[in-house]
């Protein structure tokens, strides 16, 4: 196991480049299953989750060449439209092969993802939508078996704005016969990016980014060569790190339009956030100079749940009290006990966490539990003048490309060390 050792307390200065968006890359890699053509994806981040997805595509028989930031996939040779438990349990996003496989091969056998650290995260909406399009769905020893000779269009009302549910159904509808409406669709920038890729492949998707998406099914989709949008969550994590430590950093390739809710909260807290050519600049005197602020996470364009833990790290030091409400997942406060061990003053009542700013956090050995909780602990460690060790850093590597290599040039004292619990 590896850990990150951080000797914080220093402001951050300079420029950092954002990698491609993990949560755009994962569905887009699955879109390659919809065509026999050879697809090329660029600006793909070098992440564990990308490697896991490529391994799943290879398991099914697709040809892949993974040399981030370029990934080539040819789905023509898929002979086994199945996603085994061993791979799905590593990464829930594996369920994104379900829609493309049923649409292209008329059959899919995908392990149910099971819960994860942040909640139950069922896929009932994915299955309901596929059934509406004519698939028969069977549960078989922990696997979903979905079959349909040819999916047909349908009008599908989603009970909640599920991101991967919207993506799965958009991909399935692209090759269905007739017209599909996804009502109550998720509106994340990654949904719009997937629609752009599908349309470049010859699909007819309209309305992505709004809560009603129209898809006119087509007979065939062709190969695509596409560069993936930057990762708004990684970008936001860097902005919050500078807000916490103080300093002046230019986050290159960050797209302000994808990040408005976070930018508004950073400005309200008193950080200076500037749109500049090619990215976003953030300036701050450090978390102790900031005002506490309330957030309630919500589907886009609300405050992203994937930024909640990182924002909370800053609020543990900001002046006053901040009320954090996690409305999307039922258990996304795994970072709270670890922050408390560093001296944070946080009380959790169900989905609400009340954070009272303290004068400083002490270093500690802390345990990462999920991807964004790990990022939160790195931010907390960067503010503390004594040593922090973030264990189980594999969680972090799922969604952050060598975070220590990106932080060191900004002045952070952070090393990756072998060993640790
Ligand atoms: C996506 O997960 C992201 N992952 C998550 O990012 C992100 O936190 C989440 O959307 C919310 O924005 C990818 O895009 C690969 P949901 P997803 O379906 O699609 C419930 C990260 O850190 N729900 O939008 O799995 C579900 O339980 C990860 O990068 C159902 O009840 O999330 C949850 O409470 C973590 N039934 C809520 O909806 C369903 O069929 C939102 O889930 C589907 C979802």
XYZ file of C-alpha atoms and ligand atoms in Angstrom:
465
model
C 0.000 0.000 0.000
C 1.202 3.536 -0.622
C 0.624 6.666 1.386
C 1.062 10.391 0.857
C 3.243 12.198 3.409
C 2.457 15.910 3.641
C 4.314 18.637 5.565
C 1.860 21.472 5.015
C 1.481 25.043 6.166
C 2.837 26.606 2.972
C 0.929 28.738 0.444
C 0.679 27.454 -3.145
C 1.889 29.446 -6.154
C 2.222 28.808 -9.870
C 0.230 26.990 -12.529
C -1.349 23.527 -12.637
C -2.828 21.733 -15.668
C -6.158 19.922 -15.330
C -6.370 16.436 -16.861
C -9.279 15.060 -18.893
C -12.525 14.404 -17.030
C -12.751 10.936 -15.447
C -16.553 11.030 -15.438
C -16.616 11.911 -19.122
C -13.932 9.397 -20.145
C -15.656 6.407 -18.536
C -19.008 6.618 -20.407
C -17.238 7.692 -23.604
C -15.003 4.597 -23.541
C -18.226 2.550 -23.318
C -19.706 4.416 -26.301
C -17.023 2.745 -28.442
C -19.017 -0.511 -27.973
C -21.769 0.981 -30.154
C -19.701 0.812 -33.352
C -17.396 -1.646 -35.170
C -15.095 1.232 -36.040
C -11.785 2.007 -34.346
C -12.290 4.930 -31.924
C -9.555 7.304 -30.748
C -9.979 9.280 -27.526
C -7.551 12.039 -26.531
C -6.942 13.960 -23.296
C -7.846 10.754 -21.431
C -6.580 10.978 -17.824
C -4.019 8.438 -16.533
C -6.224 6.945 -13.791
C -6.885 3.576 -12.198
C -10.541 3.798 -13.238
C -9.557 4.268 -16.900
C -7.320 1.184 -16.667
C -10.165 -0.777 -15.050
C -12.583 0.243 -17.800
C -10.062 -0.717 -20.497
C -9.574 -4.086 -18.770
C -13.331 -4.622 -18.853
C -13.519 -3.788 -22.572
C -10.644 -6.224 -23.239
C -12.377 -8.900 -21.125
C -15.364 -8.591 -23.471
C -13.113 -8.966 -26.494
C -12.656 -5.369 -27.627
C -9.200 -4.344 -28.826
C -7.726 -1.557 -26.727
C -4.506 0.442 -26.794
C -4.227 2.462 -23.601
C -1.421 5.034 -23.668
C -2.925 8.041 -21.835
C -3.653 10.703 -22.845
C -4.554 8.676 -25.975
C -6.767 5.571 -25.812
C -7.828 3.552 -28.871
C -10.732 1.107 -28.699
C -12.236 -1.137 -31.391
C -15.437 -2.821 -30.244
C -15.953 -4.932 -33.381
C -14.435 -8.020 -31.789
C -16.601 -8.078 -28.655
C -17.540 -11.740 -28.272
C -18.487 -11.852 -24.601
C -20.994 -9.093 -23.710
C -20.461 -9.606 -19.992
C -19.100 -7.545 -17.081
C -17.869 -9.843 -14.287
C -18.205 -9.124 -10.568
C -14.387 -8.968 -10.163
C -14.280 -5.863 -12.338
C -17.633 -4.268 -11.481
C -16.911 -4.403 -7.748
C -13.768 -2.332 -8.383
C -15.675 0.339 -10.227
C -19.428 0.982 -10.308
C -19.107 2.831 -13.596
C -18.678 -0.604 -15.231
C -22.482 -0.686 -15.394
C -22.122 1.797 -18.272
C -21.486 -1.146 -20.632
C -25.066 -2.331 -20.052
C -26.849 0.057 -22.430
C -24.333 -0.191 -25.295
C -24.166 -4.014 -25.119
C -27.953 -4.499 -25.246
C -28.240 -1.927 -28.043
C -25.414 -3.384 -30.148
C -25.503 -7.107 -29.274
C -29.046 -7.643 -27.997
C -27.638 -9.136 -24.803
C -25.727 -8.097 -21.715
C -24.807 -9.899 -18.507
C -23.511 -7.342 -16.015
C -22.795 -7.870 -12.339
C -24.925 -5.754 -10.037
C -22.508 -3.166 -8.665
C -23.425 -3.671 -5.023
C -23.130 -0.790 -2.611
C -20.026 1.252 -2.025
C -18.553 3.454 0.680
C -20.817 6.391 -0.086
C -24.147 4.592 -0.341
C -26.362 1.847 -1.776
C -26.327 3.322 -5.306
C -28.812 0.958 -6.993
C -29.341 0.899 -10.751
C -33.118 0.529 -10.806
C -33.527 3.563 -13.078
C -31.100 2.099 -15.636
C -33.122 -1.141 -15.690
C -36.512 0.589 -15.765
C -35.433 2.552 -18.833
C -34.120 -0.494 -20.682
C -37.355 -2.354 -19.943
C -39.327 0.583 -21.335
C -37.268 0.179 -24.523
C -38.262 -3.490 -24.753
C -35.459 -5.304 -22.937
C -36.281 -8.241 -20.717
C -34.361 -7.932 -17.458
C -33.575 -10.931 -15.260
C -31.609 -11.037 -12.005
C -29.411 -14.113 -11.898
C -27.070 -14.773 -8.939
C -25.999 -11.164 -8.547
C -25.983 -10.459 -12.259
C -28.379 -8.470 -14.414
C -29.151 -10.261 -17.694
C -30.712 -7.877 -20.213
C -31.926 -9.135 -23.607
C -33.687 -7.604 -26.588
C -33.430 -8.330 -30.290
C -33.835 -4.660 -31.136
C -34.604 -1.925 -28.591
C -37.402 0.475 -29.530
C -37.764 4.124 -28.554
C -39.748 5.045 -25.443
C -40.711 7.984 -23.286
C -38.864 7.402 -19.992
C -39.489 9.362 -16.783
C -36.480 9.095 -14.472
C -37.313 9.201 -10.756
C -34.098 11.093 -10.060
C -31.464 12.788 -12.186
C -29.078 9.817 -12.260
C -25.853 10.615 -14.120
C -24.839 7.134 -15.300
C -28.514 6.180 -15.646
C -28.972 9.027 -18.125
C -25.753 8.026 -19.907
C -26.655 4.322 -20.138
C -30.086 5.081 -21.578
C -28.807 7.742 -23.981
C -26.331 5.209 -25.420
C -28.975 2.458 -25.615
C -31.465 4.800 -27.339
C -28.875 5.871 -29.933
C -29.301 2.501 -31.730
C -32.924 1.809 -30.749
C -35.664 1.829 -33.387
C -37.552 5.125 -33.197
C -37.575 8.042 -30.823
C -36.720 8.113 -27.110
C -37.322 10.877 -24.576
C -35.423 10.905 -21.279
C -37.468 13.064 -18.926
C -35.866 14.164 -15.671
C -32.415 13.548 -17.186
C -29.184 14.534 -15.439
C -27.671 17.772 -16.758
C -23.960 17.401 -15.884
C -21.366 18.690 -18.395
C -20.235 15.064 -18.805
C -23.706 14.220 -20.167
C -23.355 16.944 -22.801
C -19.872 15.645 -23.639
C -21.181 12.097 -24.152
C -23.942 13.460 -26.414
C -21.281 15.317 -28.451
C -19.365 12.064 -28.935
C -22.501 10.083 -29.849
C -23.522 12.744 -32.391
C -20.005 12.692 -33.883
C -20.546 8.927 -34.283
C -23.741 9.593 -36.260
C -26.315 9.531 -33.484
C -29.166 12.031 -33.218
C -29.181 13.297 -29.619
C -30.818 16.592 -28.767
C -31.294 18.432 -25.468
C -28.320 17.033 -23.533
C -27.610 19.437 -20.667
C -31.319 19.985 -20.078
C -33.683 17.714 -18.150
C -35.357 16.385 -21.319
C -33.154 14.612 -23.849
C -34.484 13.457 -27.233
C -32.764 10.638 -29.097
C -33.737 9.532 -32.624
C -32.388 5.998 -33.022
C -30.215 5.216 -36.079
C -29.169 1.931 -37.724
C -25.411 2.250 -37.470
C -22.846 4.368 -35.639
C -19.316 4.963 -36.956
C -15.923 5.479 -35.329
C -14.967 8.747 -33.661
C -11.795 10.674 -32.797
C -12.463 12.935 -29.820
C -10.577 14.959 -27.195
C -12.267 14.799 -23.789
C -13.218 17.879 -21.734
C -11.138 18.827 -18.670
C -12.100 17.444 -15.256
C -14.160 20.053 -13.364
C -13.849 18.096 -10.114
C -10.069 17.896 -10.272
C -9.991 21.605 -11.184
C -12.290 22.414 -8.256
C -10.106 20.390 -5.925
C -7.090 22.530 -6.843
C -9.067 25.767 -6.383
C -10.116 24.637 -2.909
C -6.575 23.570 -2.030
C -5.338 27.115 -2.730
C -8.304 28.622 -0.866
C -7.236 26.490 2.097
C -3.461 27.061 2.051
C -3.467 30.583 0.647
C -1.511 31.614 -2.439
C -2.056 32.406 -6.080
C -2.496 29.629 -8.650
C -3.626 29.499 -12.266
C -5.612 26.319 -12.972
C -5.060 25.803 -16.696
C -7.857 24.274 -18.829
C -10.482 24.713 -16.070
C -13.792 25.702 -17.702
C -15.698 28.266 -15.548
C -19.064 27.398 -17.165
C -18.729 23.862 -15.754
C -17.997 25.110 -12.240
C -20.263 28.069 -11.455
C -21.742 26.695 -8.178
C -18.269 26.158 -6.692
C -16.890 29.471 -7.977
C -19.836 31.317 -6.407
C -19.222 29.663 -3.017
C -15.490 30.393 -3.156
C -16.167 34.073 -3.892
C -18.804 34.247 -1.129
C -16.208 32.892 1.296
C -13.820 35.661 0.279
C -11.393 33.967 -2.093
C -10.541 35.844 -5.280
C -11.558 33.768 -8.333
C -10.742 35.199 -11.775
C -11.565 33.995 -15.263
C -8.406 34.288 -17.345
C -7.501 33.180 -20.865
C -7.328 29.380 -20.818
C -8.360 28.764 -17.224
C -9.196 30.086 -13.763
C -6.945 31.954 -11.290
C -7.563 31.710 -7.555
C -5.989 33.933 -4.887
C -6.502 33.574 -1.154
C -4.914 34.571 2.160
C -5.713 31.076 3.446
C -8.737 29.420 5.020
C -8.487 31.453 8.229
C -9.116 34.589 6.161
C -12.313 33.115 4.684
C -15.896 33.236 5.923
C -17.790 30.032 6.569
C -20.596 29.324 4.098
C -23.445 26.834 3.744
C -23.732 24.334 0.869
C -26.365 21.796 -0.127
C -25.262 19.324 -2.789
C -27.611 18.695 -5.703
C -27.537 17.363 -9.251
C -26.018 19.831 -11.756
C -26.360 22.815 -11.887
C -26.421 22.517 -8.093
C -23.303 22.285 -5.918
C -21.578 19.011 -6.936
C -21.622 16.221 -4.362
C -18.117 15.352 -5.632
C -16.888 18.670 -4.241
C -18.573 18.407 -0.815
C -15.710 16.783 1.088
C -13.072 19.093 -0.374
C -15.215 22.170 0.438
C -15.703 20.907 3.984
C -11.926 20.699 4.466
C -11.720 24.442 3.826
C -14.691 25.190 6.069
C -13.052 23.422 9.026
C -10.758 26.473 9.250
C -12.962 29.277 7.864
C -14.324 31.803 10.343
C -17.785 31.010 11.740
C -20.102 28.061 11.203
C -20.860 26.286 7.922
C -23.822 23.967 7.379
C -23.179 21.235 4.802
C -26.138 19.234 3.482
C -25.371 16.120 1.412
C -28.596 15.607 -0.557
C -27.351 13.137 -3.184
C -25.749 10.243 -1.248
C -26.837 8.849 2.079
C -23.386 8.238 3.513
C -20.891 10.702 2.139
C -19.393 11.883 5.437
C -16.666 9.227 5.783
C -14.108 12.036 5.813
C -15.633 13.611 8.948
C -14.123 11.260 11.572
C -10.714 11.659 9.908
C -10.986 15.469 9.849
C -12.071 15.361 13.508
C -8.893 13.449 14.355
C -7.016 16.427 12.912
C -8.864 18.727 15.291
C -11.821 19.789 13.144
C -15.077 20.653 14.946
C -17.839 18.895 12.968
C -21.168 17.473 14.114
C -23.120 15.202 11.762
C -26.896 14.890 12.078
C -28.119 12.585 9.297
C -27.453 14.336 6.000
C -26.390 17.591 7.673
C -22.892 18.362 8.949
C -22.344 21.481 11.084
C -18.738 22.687 10.742
C -17.335 25.227 13.194
C -14.097 26.891 12.069
C -11.070 26.184 14.300
C -7.746 28.015 14.458
C -5.777 25.180 12.905
C -5.668 21.462 12.104
C -2.998 19.179 13.514
C -1.250 16.646 11.332
C -2.232 12.987 11.760
C -2.206 9.629 10.047
C -5.588 9.521 8.301
C -7.364 6.907 6.240
C -8.809 7.561 2.819
C -12.152 5.811 2.302
C -13.479 7.064 -1.000
C -12.099 9.072 -3.837
C -13.199 12.557 -2.848
C -12.737 11.972 0.899
C -9.082 11.268 0.070
C -8.774 14.607 -1.740
C -10.346 16.320 1.275
C -7.681 14.841 3.577
C -4.898 15.986 1.255
C -6.282 19.538 1.394
C -6.522 19.344 5.201
C -2.937 18.073 5.388
C -1.698 20.905 3.164
C -2.950 23.434 5.728
C -1.281 21.857 8.740
C 2.280 22.854 9.683
C 3.050 19.420 11.072
C 3.071 16.081 9.260
C -0.019 14.349 7.837
C -0.016 10.875 6.302
C -2.915 9.930 4.020
C -3.100 6.140 3.881
C -4.722 3.910 1.214
C -3.899 6.379 -1.481
C -5.202 3.944 -4.122
C -8.584 5.578 -3.534
C -7.089 8.868 -4.658
C -5.433 7.331 -7.726
C -8.857 6.344 -9.035
C -9.672 9.939 -9.833
C -6.533 12.056 -9.574
C -3.596 11.736 -11.947
C -0.470 11.787 -9.710
C -1.819 14.503 -7.448
C 1.495 14.832 -5.614
C 3.334 15.499 -8.911
C 0.863 18.295 -9.658
C 1.042 19.848 -6.177
C 4.834 19.790 -5.662
C 5.610 22.416 -8.381
C 3.148 24.709 -6.577
C 5.303 24.538 -3.459
C 3.614 21.728 -1.565
C 5.825 19.365 0.464
C 4.128 16.085 -0.454
C 5.700 12.699 -1.144
C 4.339 9.290 -2.110
C 5.827 6.613 0.140
C 5.503 2.820 0.001
C 4.108 1.125 3.077
C 1.413 2.249 5.435
C -1.883 0.622 6.428
C -22.011 9.632 -10.964
O -22.280 8.456 -10.214
C -20.536 9.926 -10.772
N -19.755 8.809 -11.317
C -20.240 10.117 -9.288
O -18.874 10.470 -9.164
C -21.092 11.277 -8.777
O -20.881 11.419 -7.396
C -22.573 10.996 -9.056
O -22.776 10.747 -10.459
C -23.476 12.160 -8.656
O -23.085 13.310 -9.349
C -19.570 8.753 -12.657
O -20.050 9.586 -13.416
C -18.742 7.602 -13.159
P -26.177 8.792 -9.721
P -23.699 7.708 -10.416
O -26.728 7.640 -10.482
O -24.172 7.862 -11.801
C -29.453 7.182 -6.737
C -16.713 10.396 -8.277
O -16.308 10.750 -7.171
N -29.812 6.253 -7.825
O -26.332 10.155 -10.296
O -23.529 6.336 -9.863
C -28.082 6.853 -6.172
O -28.207 5.893 -5.151
C -18.006 9.614 -8.397
O -16.150 10.651 -9.374
C -30.882 5.389 -7.661
O -31.528 5.372 -6.613
O -24.628 8.549 -9.456
C -27.611 8.188 -5.644
O -28.114 8.360 -4.335
C -18.555 9.246 -7.027
N -31.209 4.543 -8.665
C -28.276 9.206 -6.574
O -29.316 8.504 -7.252
C -30.530 4.533 -9.862
O -30.893 3.744 -10.766
C -27.345 9.789 -7.614
O -26.743 8.701 -8.237
C -29.450 5.423 -10.017
C -29.116 6.276 -8.999
